[in-house]
CSV table of C-alpha atoms and ligand atoms in Angstrom, one decimal:
chain,number,residue,atom,x,y,z
A,13,UNK,CA,0.0,0.0,0.0
A,14,UNK,CA,1.5,3.4,-1.0
A,15,UNK,CA,1.5,6.0,1.9
A,16,UNK,CA,-1.1,7.8,0.5
A,17,UNK,CA,-3.4,5.1,0.2
A,18,UNK,CA,-2.6,4.2,4.0
A,19,UNK,CA,-3.4,7.5,5.0
A,20,UNK,CA,-6.6,7.8,3.0
A,21,UNK,CA,-7.5,4.3,4.5
A,22,UNK,CA,-7.0,5.7,8.2
A,23,UNK,CA,-9.1,8.6,7.4
A,24,UNK,CA,-12.0,6.4,6.8
A,25,UNK,CA,-14.0,5.0,10.0
A,26,UNK,CA,-12.5,1.9,11.2
A,27,UNK,CA,-15.3,0.6,13.7
A,28,UNK,CA,-18.3,-1.7,13.6
A,29,UNK,CA,-20.1,0.1,10.8
A,30,UNK,CA,-17.5,-0.3,8.4
A,31,UNK,CA,-16.8,-4.0,9.5
A,32,UNK,CA,-20.7,-4.8,9.4
A,33,UNK,CA,-22.1,-2.3,7.1
A,34,UNK,CA,-24.4,-4.8,5.3
A,35,UNK,CA,-26.0,-5.8,8.6
A,36,UNK,CA,-26.7,-2.4,9.8
A,37,UNK,CA,-29.4,0.4,8.8
A,38,UNK,CA,-26.9,2.7,7.2
A,39,UNK,CA,-26.4,3.7,3.5
A,40,UNK,CA,-23.8,5.1,1.6
A,41,UNK,CA,-25.5,8.6,2.3
A,42,UNK,CA,-25.1,8.1,6.3
A,43,UNK,CA,-22.2,10.2,7.7
A,44,UNK,CA,-20.5,7.7,10.0
A,45,UNK,CA,-19.5,8.8,13.3
A,46,UNK,CA,-16.8,6.3,14.7
A,47,UNK,CA,-14.2,6.2,17.1
A,48,UNK,CA,-12.8,3.0,16.1
A,49,UNK,CA,-14.9,0.8,18.4
A,50,UNK,CA,-15.5,-3.0,18.4
A,51,UNK,CA,-12.8,-5.7,17.6
A,52,UNK,CA,-12.3,-6.2,21.2
A,53,UNK,CA,-10.3,-9.0,22.6
A,54,UNK,CA,-11.8,-12.5,22.9
A,55,UNK,CA,-9.4,-13.9,25.5
A,56,UNK,CA,-9.0,-17.6,26.2
A,57,UNK,CA,-9.2,-18.3,30.1
A,58,UNK,CA,-7.5,-21.6,31.0
A,59,UNK,CA,-8.1,-21.0,34.6
A,60,UNK,CA,-12.1,-20.4,34.0
A,61,UNK,CA,-12.1,-23.3,31.8
A,62,UNK,CA,-10.7,-25.5,34.5
A,63,UNK,CA,-13.3,-24.1,36.9
A,64,UNK,CA,-16.0,-25.3,34.6
A,65,UNK,CA,-14.2,-28.7,33.7
A,66,UNK,CA,-15.5,-31.4,31.5
A,67,UNK,CA,-13.2,-30.1,28.7
A,68,UNK,CA,-15.2,-27.1,28.4
A,69,UNK,CA,-13.5,-23.9,27.0
A,70,UNK,CA,-14.4,-20.5,28.5
A,71,UNK,CA,-13.8,-17.1,26.5
A,72,UNK,CA,-13.7,-13.7,28.0
A,73,UNK,CA,-15.1,-10.9,25.5
A,74,UNK,CA,-13.4,-7.9,26.8
A,75,UNK,CA,-15.6,-4.8,26.0
A,76,UNK,CA,-14.0,-2.8,28.2
A,77,UNK,CA,-11.4,-1.8,25.6
A,78,UNK,CA,-13.8,0.1,23.5
A,79,UNK,CA,-13.1,3.7,23.0
A,80,UNK,CA,-14.9,5.1,25.9
A,81,UNK,CA,-14.5,1.8,27.9
A,82,UNK,CA,-17.6,0.0,27.6
A,83,UNK,CA,-20.0,-1.9,25.0
A,84,UNK,CA,-22.1,0.9,24.6
A,85,UNK,CA,-19.8,2.4,21.8
A,86,UNK,CA,-21.2,-0.4,19.2
A,87,UNK,CA,-24.4,0.9,19.5
A,88,UNK,CA,-23.6,4.7,19.9
A,89,UNK,CA,-21.7,4.7,16.5
A,90,UNK,CA,-24.8,3.5,14.8
A,91,UNK,CA,-27.2,5.9,16.8
A,92,UNK,CA,-25.3,8.9,16.5
A,93,UNK,CA,-24.4,8.5,12.8
A,94,UNK,CA,-28.4,7.9,12.2
A,95,UNK,CA,-29.2,10.6,14.5
A,96,UNK,CA,-27.1,13.1,12.4
A,97,UNK,CA,-28.2,11.6,9.0
A,98,UNK,CA,-31.8,12.7,10.4
A,99,UNK,CA,-30.9,16.2,11.2
A,100,UNK,CA,-30.8,15.9,15.1
A,101,UNK,CA,-29.3,19.1,16.9
A,102,UNK,CA,-29.0,17.4,20.1
A,103,UNK,CA,-28.6,13.6,21.7
A,104,UNK,CA,-30.2,12.9,24.9
A,105,UNK,CA,-30.0,9.9,27.2
A,106,UNK,CA,-30.7,8.9,30.4
A,107,UNK,CA,-27.9,6.8,32.2
A,108,UNK,CA,-26.4,4.6,34.8
A,109,UNK,CA,-23.1,6.1,33.7
A,110,UNK,CA,-21.5,4.2,30.5
A,111,UNK,CA,-24.4,5.3,28.1
A,112,UNK,CA,-23.7,9.1,29.2
A,113,UNK,CA,-20.1,8.5,28.6
A,114,UNK,CA,-20.4,6.8,25.4
A,115,UNK,CA,-22.9,9.3,24.2
A,116,UNK,CA,-21.1,12.5,25.3
A,117,UNK,CA,-17.8,11.3,23.2
A,118,UNK,CA,-19.7,10.4,20.1
A,119,UNK,CA,-21.7,13.8,20.4
A,120,UNK,CA,-18.1,15.6,20.7
A,121,UNK,CA,-16.8,13.6,17.6
A,122,UNK,CA,-19.9,14.6,15.6
A,123,UNK,CA,-20.0,18.1,16.7
A,124,UNK,CA,-23.4,18.2,18.3
A,125,UNK,CA,-24.7,18.8,21.7
A,126,UNK,CA,-25.5,16.1,24.5
A,127,UNK,CA,-27.8,16.2,27.3
A,128,UNK,CA,-27.5,13.5,30.0
A,129,UNK,CA,-29.9,12.7,32.6
A,130,UNK,CA,-28.5,11.0,35.7
A,131,UNK,CA,-29.4,9.8,39.0
A,132,UNK,CA,-27.8,12.0,41.5
A,133,UNK,CA,-25.0,10.6,43.3
A,134,UNK,CA,-25.3,7.2,41.7
A,135,UNK,CA,-22.8,7.7,38.9
A,136,UNK,CA,-19.3,6.2,39.1
A,137,UNK,CA,-16.9,8.7,39.4
A,138,UNK,CA,-14.9,8.0,36.0
A,139,UNK,CA,-18.3,8.0,33.9
A,140,UNK,CA,-19.0,11.2,35.4
A,141,UNK,CA,-15.7,12.6,34.2
A,142,UNK,CA,-16.1,11.3,30.9
A,143,UNK,CA,-19.4,13.3,30.4
A,144,UNK,CA,-18.1,16.2,31.7
A,145,UNK,CA,-14.6,16.2,29.7
A,146,UNK,CA,-16.7,15.5,26.4
A,147,UNK,CA,-18.7,18.5,27.0
A,148,UNK,CA,-22.1,17.2,27.9
A,149,UNK,CA,-24.9,18.9,29.7
A,150,UNK,CA,-25.2,17.3,32.6
A,151,UNK,CA,-28.6,17.1,34.8
A,152,UNK,CA,-28.6,15.1,37.8
A,153,UNK,CA,-32.2,14.4,39.2
A,154,UNK,CA,-33.4,13.3,42.5
A,155,UNK,CA,-34.3,10.0,41.4
A,156,UNK,CA,-33.2,6.6,39.9
A,157,UNK,CA,-32.4,5.4,36.4
A,158,UNK,CA,-35.9,4.4,35.7
A,159,UNK,CA,-37.0,7.8,36.6
A,160,UNK,CA,-34.5,9.5,34.4
A,161,UNK,CA,-35.6,7.3,31.3
A,162,UNK,CA,-39.1,8.1,31.9
A,163,UNK,CA,-38.2,11.8,31.7
A,164,UNK,CA,-36.0,11.1,28.6
A,165,UNK,CA,-38.8,9.3,26.7
A,166,UNK,CA,-40.9,12.3,27.2
A,167,UNK,CA,-38.3,15.0,26.1
A,168,UNK,CA,-37.2,12.8,23.1
A,169,UNK,CA,-40.4,13.6,21.3
A,170,UNK,CA,-39.4,17.0,20.7
A,171,UNK,CA,-38.1,18.2,17.5
A,172,UNK,CA,-34.2,17.7,16.8
A,173,UNK,CA,-33.9,15.7,19.9
A,174,UNK,CA,-32.5,12.1,19.4
A,175,UNK,CA,-32.7,9.6,22.2
A,176,UNK,CA,-29.7,7.4,22.3
A,177,UNK,CA,-30.8,5.0,25.0
A,178,UNK,CA,-31.3,1.3,24.0
A,179,UNK,CA,-35.0,2.1,23.2
A,180,UNK,CA,-33.7,3.5,20.1
A,181,UNK,CA,-33.2,0.4,17.9
A,182,UNK,CA,-30.2,1.7,16.1
A,183,UNK,CA,-28.2,0.9,19.4
A,184,UNK,CA,-29.5,-2.5,19.8
A,185,UNK,CA,-28.6,-2.8,15.7
A,186,UNK,CA,-24.7,-1.8,16.6
A,187,UNK,CA,-24.5,-3.9,19.6
A,188,UNK,CA,-25.3,-7.0,18.0
A,189,UNK,CA,-21.9,-6.6,16.4
A,190,UNK,CA,-20.4,-8.4,19.2
A,191,UNK,CA,-22.1,-11.5,18.7
A,192,UNK,CA,-20.9,-11.2,15.0
A,193,UNK,CA,-17.4,-10.9,16.2
A,194,UNK,CA,-17.4,-14.0,18.5
A,195,UNK,CA,-18.9,-16.1,15.7
A,196,UNK,CA,-16.2,-14.9,13.3
A,197,UNK,CA,-13.7,-15.6,15.7
A,198,UNK,CA,-14.8,-19.1,16.8
A,199,UNK,CA,-16.2,-20.2,13.6
A,200,UNK,CA,-19.4,-20.8,15.2
A,201,UNK,CA,-21.8,-19.4,18.1
A,202,UNK,CA,-20.6,-20.7,21.4
A,203,UNK,CA,-23.0,-23.1,23.5
A,204,UNK,CA,-23.5,-20.5,26.3
A,205,UNK,CA,-23.3,-16.8,26.1
A,206,UNK,CA,-23.3,-15.0,29.8
A,207,UNK,CA,-24.1,-11.3,30.0
A,208,UNK,CA,-25.1,-9.0,32.8
A,209,UNK,CA,-28.4,-7.6,32.5
A,210,UNK,CA,-29.3,-4.2,33.6
A,211,UNK,CA,-31.8,-2.3,31.2
A,212,UNK,CA,-31.7,-5.4,29.1
A,213,UNK,CA,-30.7,-4.1,25.5
A,214,UNK,CA,-27.4,-5.8,25.2
A,215,UNK,CA,-28.6,-9.4,26.0
A,216,UNK,CA,-31.6,-8.4,23.6
A,217,UNK,CA,-28.8,-7.3,20.8
A,218,UNK,CA,-26.5,-10.4,21.2
A,219,UNK,CA,-29.6,-12.7,20.6
A,220,UNK,CA,-30.4,-10.5,17.5
A,221,UNK,CA,-26.8,-10.9,16.4
A,222,UNK,CA,-26.6,-14.7,16.9
A,223,UNK,CA,-30.0,-15.2,15.2
A,224,UNK,CA,-28.9,-13.3,12.1
A,225,UNK,CA,-26.0,-14.9,11.6
A,226,UNK,CA,-27.4,-18.3,12.1
A,227,UNK,CA,-30.3,-17.4,9.6
A,228,UNK,CA,-27.7,-16.5,6.9
A,229,UNK,CA,-25.8,-19.6,7.4
A,230,UNK,CA,-22.6,-17.9,9.1
A,231,UNK,CA,-23.2,-20.2,12.4
A,232,UNK,CA,-24.6,-23.7,12.9
A,233,UNK,CA,-25.8,-23.3,16.5
A,234,UNK,CA,-27.6,-20.7,18.7
A,235,UNK,CA,-26.3,-20.1,22.2
A,236,UNK,CA,-28.2,-20.2,25.5
A,237,UNK,CA,-28.4,-16.9,26.7
A,238,UNK,CA,-27.6,-16.6,30.4
A,239,UNK,CA,-28.3,-13.2,32.2
A,240,UNK,CA,-27.4,-12.2,35.5
A,241,UNK,CA,-28.6,-9.4,37.5
A,242,UNK,CA,-27.6,-8.0,40.9
A,243,UNK,CA,-29.4,-9.5,43.7
A,244,UNK,CA,-31.0,-6.0,44.9
A,245,UNK,CA,-31.7,-5.0,41.1
A,246,UNK,CA,-33.3,-8.2,39.7
A,247,UNK,CA,-36.6,-7.2,38.2
A,248,UNK,CA,-36.5,-10.0,35.5
A,249,UNK,CA,-35.5,-12.8,37.9
A,250,UNK,CA,-38.5,-11.8,40.3
A,251,UNK,CA,-40.7,-11.1,37.3
A,252,UNK,CA,-41.8,-7.7,39.0
A,253,UNK,CA,-40.6,-4.0,39.0
A,254,UNK,CA,-38.2,-3.1,41.7
A,255,UNK,CA,-39.1,0.4,42.9
A,256,UNK,CA,-35.9,1.1,44.9
A,257,UNK,CA,-33.1,-0.9,43.0
A,258,UNK,CA,-29.9,-1.2,45.0
A,259,UNK,CA,-26.5,-2.7,44.1
A,260,UNK,CA,-22.8,-1.8,44.3
A,261,UNK,CA,-22.7,-2.4,40.6
A,262,UNK,CA,-24.3,1.1,39.7
A,263,UNK,CA,-24.3,0.4,36.0
A,264,UNK,CA,-26.9,-2.2,36.4
A,265,UNK,CA,-28.9,-0.4,39.3
A,266,UNK,CA,-32.1,-0.6,37.3
A,267,UNK,CA,-35.5,-1.5,38.5
A,268,UNK,CA,-37.8,-1.5,35.4
A,269,UNK,CA,-35.7,-2.5,32.2
A,270,UNK,CA,-36.8,-1.0,29.1
A,271,UNK,CA,-36.0,-4.0,27.2
A,272,UNK,CA,-37.6,-6.6,29.7
A,273,UNK,CA,-39.9,-8.3,27.3
A,274,UNK,CA,-37.3,-8.8,24.6
A,275,UNK,CA,-34.7,-10.3,26.7
A,276,UNK,CA,-36.9,-12.2,28.4
A,277,UNK,CA,-38.3,-13.7,25.1
A,278,UNK,CA,-34.5,-14.2,24.0
A,279,UNK,CA,-33.7,-16.1,27.3
A,280,UNK,CA,-36.8,-18.4,26.6
A,281,UNK,CA,-36.1,-18.9,22.9
A,282,UNK,CA,-32.6,-19.8,23.6
A,283,UNK,CA,-33.4,-22.1,26.4
A,284,UNK,CA,-31.2,-19.7,28.6
A,285,UNK,CA,-32.0,-18.5,32.0
A,286,UNK,CA,-31.9,-15.6,34.2
A,287,UNK,CA,-30.3,-15.7,37.7
A,288,UNK,CA,-29.1,-13.3,40.3
A,289,UNK,CA,-25.6,-12.7,41.9
A,290,UNK,CA,-24.9,-10.7,45.1
A,291,UNK,CA,-22.9,-7.7,45.4
A,292,UNK,CA,-20.3,-10.0,47.2
A,293,UNK,CA,-20.1,-12.4,44.6
A,294,UNK,CA,-19.8,-9.3,41.8
A,295,UNK,CA,-16.6,-7.9,43.8
A,296,UNK,CA,-15.1,-11.3,44.4
A,297,UNK,CA,-15.4,-12.0,40.6
A,298,UNK,CA,-14.2,-8.8,39.5
A,299,UNK,CA,-11.0,-9.1,41.7
A,300,UNK,CA,-10.5,-12.8,40.6
A,301,UNK,CA,-10.5,-11.8,37.0
A,302,UNK,CA,-8.1,-8.8,37.7
A,303,UNK,CA,-6.0,-11.2,39.9
A,304,UNK,CA,-5.9,-14.3,37.6
A,305,UNK,CA,-6.3,-13.0,34.2
A,306,UNK,CA,-5.1,-9.4,34.2
A,307,UNK,CA,-8.6,-8.1,33.2
A,308,UNK,CA,-9.9,-5.2,35.3
A,309,UNK,CA,-13.6,-4.7,34.7
A,310,UNK,CA,-16.0,-2.7,36.4
A,311,UNK,CA,-18.4,-4.5,39.1
A,312,UNK,CA,-21.4,-4.6,36.4
A,313,UNK,CA,-18.9,-6.1,33.9
A,314,UNK,CA,-18.1,-8.9,36.3
A,315,UNK,CA,-21.6,-9.8,36.7
A,316,UNK,CA,-21.2,-12.6,34.0
A,317,UNK,CA,-18.2,-13.9,35.7
A,318,UNK,CA,-19.6,-14.0,39.0
A,319,UNK,CA,-22.8,-15.9,37.1
A,320,UNK,CA,-20.2,-18.4,35.8
A,321,UNK,CA,-18.8,-19.2,39.1
A,322,UNK,CA,-22.4,-19.6,40.5
A,323,UNK,CA,-23.0,-22.0,37.6
A,324,UNK,CA,-20.0,-24.0,38.5
A,325,UNK,CA,-20.5,-24.5,42.3
A,326,UNK,CA,-23.6,-22.8,44.0
A,327,UNK,CA,-26.4,-25.4,45.0
A,328,UNK,CA,-29.0,-22.6,44.7
A,329,UNK,CA,-27.7,-21.7,40.8
A,330,UNK,CA,-30.7,-21.7,38.3
A,331,UNK,CA,-28.5,-23.3,35.8
A,332,UNK,CA,-25.9,-25.9,37.0
A,333,UNK,CA,-22.6,-26.4,35.0
A,334,UNK,CA,-22.0,-29.7,36.7
A,335,UNK,CA,-24.1,-31.8,34.0
A,336,UNK,CA,-23.0,-29.3,31.0
A,337,UNK,CA,-22.3,-30.9,27.9
A,338,UNK,CA,-18.6,-31.9,27.6
A,339,UNK,CA,-16.3,-29.6,25.6
A,340,UNK,CA,-19.0,-26.7,25.6
A,341,UNK,CA,-17.8,-23.3,24.6
A,342,UNK,CA,-18.7,-20.7,26.9
A,343,UNK,CA,-18.6,-16.7,26.3
A,344,UNK,CA,-18.6,-14.4,29.3
A,345,UNK,CA,-18.8,-10.8,28.2
A,346,UNK,CA,-17.4,-8.3,30.4
A,347,UNK,CA,-19.1,-4.9,29.7
A,348,UNK,CA,-16.8,-2.2,31.0
A,349,UNK,CA,-13.5,-1.1,32.1
A,350,UNK,CA,-12.6,-1.2,35.7
A,351,UNK,CA,-10.9,2.2,35.8
A,352,UNK,CA,-14.3,3.7,35.6
A,353,UNK,CA,-15.2,3.1,39.1
A,354,UNK,CA,-12.2,3.3,41.4
A,355,UNK,CA,-14.2,4.1,44.5
A,356,UNK,CA,-15.8,0.8,45.0
A,357,UNK,CA,-12.4,-0.8,45.3
A,358,UNK,CA,-10.3,1.8,46.7
A,359,UNK,CA,-12.2,1.2,50.1
A,360,UNK,CA,-10.7,-2.2,50.1
A,361,UNK,CA,-6.8,-1.3,49.0
A,362,UNK,CA,-4.5,-1.4,52.0
A,363,UNK,CA,-2.6,1.7,52.6
A,364,UNK,CA,1.1,1.5,52.1
A,365,UNK,CA,3.4,3.6,54.8
A,366,UNK,CA,6.4,4.7,53.0
A,367,UNK,CA,9.7,3.5,53.8
A,368,UNK,CA,13.1,5.0,53.5
A,369,UNK,CA,14.5,5.3,50.0
A,370,UNK,CA,17.1,2.7,50.6
A,371,UNK,CA,17.7,-0.5,48.9
A,372,UNK,CA,17.9,-2.5,52.1
A,373,UNK,CA,14.7,-1.1,53.7
A,374,UNK,CA,12.9,-1.8,50.2
A,375,UNK,CA,14.2,-5.5,50.2
A,376,UNK,CA,12.9,-5.7,53.8
A,377,UNK,CA,9.4,-4.2,53.2
A,378,UNK,CA,9.1,-6.9,50.2
A,379,UNK,CA,10.0,-9.4,52.9
A,380,UNK,CA,12.9,-10.7,50.5
B,423,LIG,C1,-21.0,-2.1,32.5
B,423,LIG,O1,-25.1,3.5,30.9
B,423,LIG,O2,-27.9,1.3,31.4
B,423,LIG,O3,-28.5,-4.7,30.2
B,423,LIG,O4,-27.3,3.8,31.2
B,423,LIG,O5,-22.9,-0.1,31.9
B,423,LIG,O6,-27.9,-3.3,28.0
B,423,LIG,O7,-28.5,-2.2,30.0
B,423,LIG,C2,-25.6,0.6,31.4
B,423,LIG,C3,-25.5,-0.7,31.5
B,423,LIG,C4,-23.8,-3.9,31.9
B,423,LIG,C5,-26.3,-3.5,31.4
B,423,LIG,N1,-22.6,-3.6,31.9
B,423,LIG,O8,-26.4,-3.7,30.0
B,423,LIG,C6,-26.4,3.0,31.3
B,423,LIG,C7,-26.7,1.4,31.1
B,423,LIG,C8,-22.3,-2.2,32.0
B,423,LIG,C9,-23.3,-1.3,31.9
B,423,LIG,C10,-24.8,-3.1,31.6
B,423,LIG,C11,-24.7,-1.5,31.8
B,423,LIG,P1,-28.1,-3.5,29.6
């Protein structure tokens, strides 16, 4: 490739729209707003595979390495590109943090305004910082995410405002590309797909992606979809709206998911399950993944790993891996980067007292 050709290719979008254009609601006249999202690592974990046993293979799809640190970017590139095509002046979203971080960044890239409606005091510090640094208008409400989304649904009816929550089908369309990537790499769909469940858009999107690839012959199998909610915010598990959801995993602190019905249908059609994981199990899984595989995810991101552990050993698990077919392939999607939410773990970090700047003292402090 000549230097000029290389540069001009770089100037084109390198994100999921470019890669999966034929499966997405875009045309040649859609202005593509991309930050190079997607193509995230699918990491084989020998240690998680050993935990499951029976010759199973476990892979971790690390969505925390997207441009704004979460899977939301896959949907945002499509939603924002389409919003610009339709002439929107301002993006608006409700968020538990990651949607607002992503919307703010893509709005900046596109050169339009962005308003984010957030539950006051319940957004992880890094995510709030992202919305701020990208120049979004930040409105904190005295209420939770479900209240914020109710308001956004109303405001979104105004002209020139584009809602970029996952109630916008363009978001779901973009997010299904994660399933495409998994099938493209594995050569087929996995037997099991584990995901955290919050507003339930992502599980809905994965299922749409797996079904689409299956429908056009790119995969032979369809996975069972296993969704995991935080114990204090588990409306789908309990089959009832939770008025006051609570969990340390603030990203999935949602009591009335927008894609509830779609996710329920995906779980049922795929012969999957929904289960819950406690805050303690979530944090244990977060630290385990960081210490054993070098992958640092935010608490909500660890819900699928906590779910995997539960399926391996807990007596009260909705689905047990004890009788899992031998050689099954399992994909756990981790959805957001750990650096977004430092406060959750900082409380547990041991404080270190400084020692003298002296080789001997350092050796002694190391216990060597
Ligand atoms: C890290 O940002 O809902 O079930 O407003 O940030 O598709 O909602 C975030 C959700 C999982 C749940 N993991 O996904 C928001 C928001 C992380 C998240 C979920 C979210 P969905």
